[in-house]
PDB file of C-alpha atoms in Angstrom:
ATOM      1  CA  MET A   1       0.000   0.000   0.000  1.00  0.00           C
ATOM      2  CA  ASN A   2       2.855   2.394   0.886  1.00  0.00           C
ATOM      3  CA  LYS A   3       4.627   1.646  -2.406  1.00  0.00           C
ATOM      4  CA  GLN A   4       1.489   2.553  -4.346  1.00  0.00           C
ATOM      5  CA  ARG A   5       1.193   5.828  -2.389  1.00  0.00           C
ATOM      6  CA  ASN A   6       4.837   6.724  -3.152  1.00  0.00           C
ATOM      7  CA  HIS A   7       4.240   5.997  -6.827  1.00  0.00           C
ATOM      8  CA  LYS A   8       1.187   8.263  -6.812  1.00  0.00           C
ATOM      9  CA  ILE A   9       3.109  11.104  -5.142  1.00  0.00           C
ATOM     10  CA  TYR A  10       5.971  10.689  -7.636  1.00  0.00           C
ATOM     11  CA  LEU A  11       3.525  10.860 -10.520  1.00  0.00           C
ATOM     12  CA  GLN A  12       1.926  14.017  -9.092  1.00  0.00           C
ATOM     13  CA  VAL A  13       5.331  15.708  -8.755  1.00  0.00           C
ATOM     14  CA  ILE A  14       6.126  14.869 -12.383  1.00  0.00           C
ATOM     15  CA  MET A  15       2.774  16.233 -13.542  1.00  0.00           C
ATOM     16  CA  ILE A  16       3.212  19.478 -11.589  1.00  0.00           C
ATOM     17  CA  SER A  17       6.763  19.949 -12.888  1.00  0.00           C
ATOM     18  CA  ALA A  18       5.694  19.360 -16.482  1.00  0.00           C
ATOM     19  CA  THR A  19       2.790  21.760 -16.010  1.00  0.00           C
ATOM     20  CA  PHE A  20       5.073  24.513 -14.772  1.00  0.00           C
ATOM     21  CA  GLY A  21       7.462  23.904 -17.666  1.00  0.00           C
ATOM     22  CA  GLY A  22       4.573  24.280 -20.105  1.00  0.00           C
ATOM     23  CA  LEU A  23       3.354  27.338 -18.238  1.00  0.00           C
ATOM     24  CA  LEU A  24       6.764  29.008 -18.502  1.00  0.00           C
ATOM     25  CA  PHE A  25       6.935  28.172 -22.185  1.00  0.00           C
ATOM     26  CA  GLY A  26       3.472  29.568 -22.860  1.00  0.00           C
ATOM     27  CA  TYR A  27       4.086  32.635 -20.744  1.00  0.00           C
ATOM     28  CA  ASP A  28       7.353  33.493 -22.475  1.00  0.00           C
ATOM     29  CA  THR A  29       5.968  33.028 -25.956  1.00  0.00           C
ATOM     30  CA  GLY A  30       2.863  35.045 -25.084  1.00  0.00           C
ATOM     31  CA  VAL A  31       4.405  37.893 -23.103  1.00  0.00           C
ATOM     32  CA  ILE A  32       6.372  39.123 -26.112  1.00  0.00           C
ATOM     33  CA  ASN A  33       3.033  40.010 -27.720  1.00  0.00           C
ATOM     34  CA  GLY A  34       2.505  42.865 -25.290  1.00  0.00           C
ATOM     35  CA  TYR A  35       6.035  44.139 -25.787  1.00  0.00           C
ATOM     36  CA  LEU A  36       6.287  44.154 -29.574  1.00  0.00           C
ATOM     37  CA  PRO A  37       4.136  47.246 -30.242  1.00  0.00           C
ATOM     38  CA  PHE A  38       6.532  49.322 -28.144  1.00  0.00           C
ATOM     39  CA  CYS A  39       9.746  47.908 -29.634  1.00  0.00           C
ATOM     40  CA  GLY A  40       9.320  49.682 -32.951  1.00  0.00           C
ATOM     41  CA  LYS A  41       9.256  53.118 -31.337  1.00  0.00           C
ATOM     42  CA  THR A  42      12.277  55.376 -31.676  1.00  0.00           C
ATOM     43  CA  CYS A  43      12.908  55.452 -27.932  1.00  0.00           C
ATOM     44  CA  GLN A  44      13.040  51.644 -27.779  1.00  0.00           C
ATOM     45  CA  LEU A  45      14.867  49.033 -29.882  1.00  0.00           C
ATOM     46  CA  HIS A  46      13.887  50.291 -33.383  1.00  0.00           C
ATOM     47  CA  LEU A  47      12.738  46.830 -34.491  1.00  0.00           C
ATOM     48  CA  THR A  48      12.157  46.194 -38.161  1.00  0.00           C
ATOM     49  CA  PRO A  49       9.827  43.366 -39.233  1.00  0.00           C
ATOM     50  CA  VAL A  50      12.843  41.056 -39.633  1.00  0.00           C
ATOM     51  CA  THR A  51      14.330  41.810 -36.204  1.00  0.00           C
ATOM     52  CA  GLU A  52      10.861  41.628 -34.660  1.00  0.00           C
ATOM     53  CA  GLY A  53      10.492  38.108 -36.044  1.00  0.00           C
ATOM     54  CA  LEU A  54      13.967  37.207 -34.838  1.00  0.00           C
ATOM     55  CA  VAL A  55      13.328  38.450 -31.302  1.00  0.00           C
ATOM     56  CA  THR A  56      10.029  36.604 -31.218  1.00  0.00           C
ATOM     57  CA  SER A  57      11.170  33.278 -32.661  1.00  0.00           C
ATOM     58  CA  VAL A  58      14.601  32.873 -31.067  1.00  0.00           C
ATOM     59  CA  LEU A  59      12.975  31.795 -27.796  1.00  0.00           C
ATOM     60  CA  LEU A  60      11.452  28.810 -29.596  1.00  0.00           C
ATOM     61  CA  LEU A  61      14.846  27.892 -31.027  1.00  0.00           C
ATOM     62  CA  GLY A  62      16.405  28.098 -27.582  1.00  0.00           C
ATOM     63  CA  ALA A  63      13.617  25.986 -26.133  1.00  0.00           C
ATOM     64  CA  ALA A  64      14.258  23.302 -28.727  1.00  0.00           C
ATOM     65  CA  PHE A  65      17.953  23.188 -27.845  1.00  0.00           C
ATOM     66  CA  GLY A  66      17.147  23.273 -24.127  1.00  0.00           C
ATOM     67  CA  ALA A  67      14.775  20.350 -24.454  1.00  0.00           C
ATOM     68  CA  LEU A  68      17.314  18.469 -26.548  1.00  0.00           C
ATOM     69  CA  PHE A  69      20.339  18.826 -24.265  1.00  0.00           C
ATOM     70  CA  CYS A  70      19.067  19.411 -20.728  1.00  0.00           C
ATOM     71  CA  GLY A  71      17.715  15.896 -20.293  1.00  0.00           C
ATOM     72  CA  LYS A  72      21.199  14.432 -20.765  1.00  0.00           C
ATOM     73  CA  LEU A  73      22.698  17.062 -18.466  1.00  0.00           C
ATOM     74  CA  ALA A  74      20.089  16.223 -15.845  1.00  0.00           C
ATOM     75  CA  ASP A  75      21.070  12.571 -16.122  1.00  0.00           C
ATOM     76  CA  LEU A  76      24.742  13.473 -15.667  1.00  0.00           C
ATOM     77  CA  TYR A  77      24.502  16.060 -12.901  1.00  0.00           C
ATOM     78  CA  GLY A  78      21.174  15.285 -11.288  1.00  0.00           C
ATOM     79  CA  ARG A  79      17.756  16.768 -11.693  1.00  0.00           C
ATOM     80  CA  ARG A  80      17.924  18.894  -8.564  1.00  0.00           C
ATOM     81  CA  ARG A  81      21.169  20.585  -9.599  1.00  0.00           C
ATOM     82  CA  MET A  82      19.837  21.028 -13.125  1.00  0.00           C
ATOM     83  CA  ASN A  83      16.657  22.614 -11.791  1.00  0.00           C
ATOM     84  CA  LEU A  84      18.666  25.084  -9.707  1.00  0.00           C
ATOM     85  CA  ASN A  85      20.914  25.974 -12.644  1.00  0.00           C
ATOM     86  CA  LEU A  86      17.947  26.433 -14.968  1.00  0.00           C
ATOM     87  CA  SER A  87      16.241  28.636 -12.384  1.00  0.00           C
ATOM     88  CA  PHE A  88      19.340  30.803 -12.194  1.00  0.00           C
ATOM     89  CA  LEU A  89      19.564  30.932 -15.996  1.00  0.00           C
ATOM     90  CA  PHE A  90      15.898  31.875 -16.194  1.00  0.00           C
ATOM     91  CA  LEU A  91      16.432  34.718 -13.696  1.00  0.00           C
ATOM     92  CA  LEU A  92      19.565  35.952 -15.462  1.00  0.00           C
ATOM     93  CA  ALA A  93      17.956  35.850 -18.895  1.00  0.00           C
ATOM     94  CA  SER A  94      14.803  37.585 -17.648  1.00  0.00           C
ATOM     95  CA  VAL A  95      16.814  40.445 -16.199  1.00  0.00           C
ATOM     96  CA  GLY A  96      18.918  40.556 -19.368  1.00  0.00           C
ATOM     97  CA  THR A  97      15.876  40.884 -21.614  1.00  0.00           C
ATOM     98  CA  ALA A  98      14.406  43.568 -19.372  1.00  0.00           C
ATOM     99  CA  PHE A  99      17.532  45.719 -19.653  1.00  0.00           C
ATOM    100  CA  ALA A 100      18.639  44.855 -23.215  1.00  0.00           C
ATOM    101  CA  PRO A 101      20.037  48.019 -24.816  1.00  0.00           C
ATOM    102  CA  ASN A 102      19.953  46.727 -28.409  1.00  0.00           C
ATOM    103  CA  VAL A 103      18.515  44.011 -30.613  1.00  0.00           C
ATOM    104  CA  SER A 104      21.506  41.663 -30.526  1.00  0.00           C
ATOM    105  CA  THR A 105      21.551  41.642 -26.722  1.00  0.00           C
ATOM    106  CA  MET A 106      17.818  41.016 -26.688  1.00  0.00           C
ATOM    107  CA  VAL A 107      18.219  38.083 -29.092  1.00  0.00           C
ATOM    108  CA  VAL A 108      20.977  36.504 -26.974  1.00  0.00           C
ATOM    109  CA  PHE A 109      18.983  36.783 -23.759  1.00  0.00           C
ATOM    110  CA  ARG A 110      15.785  35.544 -25.419  1.00  0.00           C
ATOM    111  CA  PHE A 111      17.739  32.499 -26.661  1.00  0.00           C
ATOM    112  CA  LEU A 112      19.022  31.868 -23.121  1.00  0.00           C
ATOM    113  CA  LEU A 113      15.480  32.242 -21.838  1.00  0.00           C
ATOM    114  CA  GLY A 114      14.417  29.609 -24.345  1.00  0.00           C
ATOM    115  CA  LEU A 115      17.168  27.276 -23.129  1.00  0.00           C
ATOM    116  CA  ALA A 116      15.910  27.649 -19.569  1.00  0.00           C
ATOM    117  CA  VAL A 117      12.269  27.128 -20.482  1.00  0.00           C
ATOM    118  CA  GLY A 118      12.925  24.186 -22.785  1.00  0.00           C
ATOM    119  CA  GLY A 119      15.298  22.613 -20.298  1.00  0.00           C
ATOM    120  CA  ALA A 120      12.866  23.018 -17.415  1.00  0.00           C
ATOM    121  CA  HIS A 121      10.145  21.437 -19.477  1.00  0.00           C
ATOM    122  CA  ARG A 122      12.341  18.564 -20.665  1.00  0.00           C
ATOM    123  CA  TRP A 123      13.978  17.516 -17.442  1.00  0.00           C
ATOM    124  CA  SER A 124      10.618  17.160 -15.757  1.00  0.00           C
ATOM    125  CA  LEU A 125       9.562  14.470 -18.211  1.00  0.00           C
ATOM    126  CA  PRO A 126      10.241  10.871 -17.193  1.00  0.00           C
ATOM    127  CA  PHE A 127      11.642   9.792 -20.587  1.00  0.00           C
TER     128      PHE A 127
END
């Protein structure tokens, strides 16, 4: 009976972790929508349609790489350590995107944000 209860708790932790990974992914892809109208202004980043698309889509590219590589890193270094590192990366990249002075800096930090989001989503999966 106790083994079945432990299995149920383990499954709930996995489901909650995967949910938060999906939430972060959805939040980061959606939050850029509110920012884009202001980016084209002269007092902001002066985004053209090409750079606007780059800033928007680079998070998805980073998430793909994060999901691809962070599972192996979690196997090597442990899921707890990986979670802490991804949390730090997420914080660093969030602050970096908030204070990005130009488009190239914004793209780099959005890619790092994607790595953190994709990695957080991937390591929480059991396979």
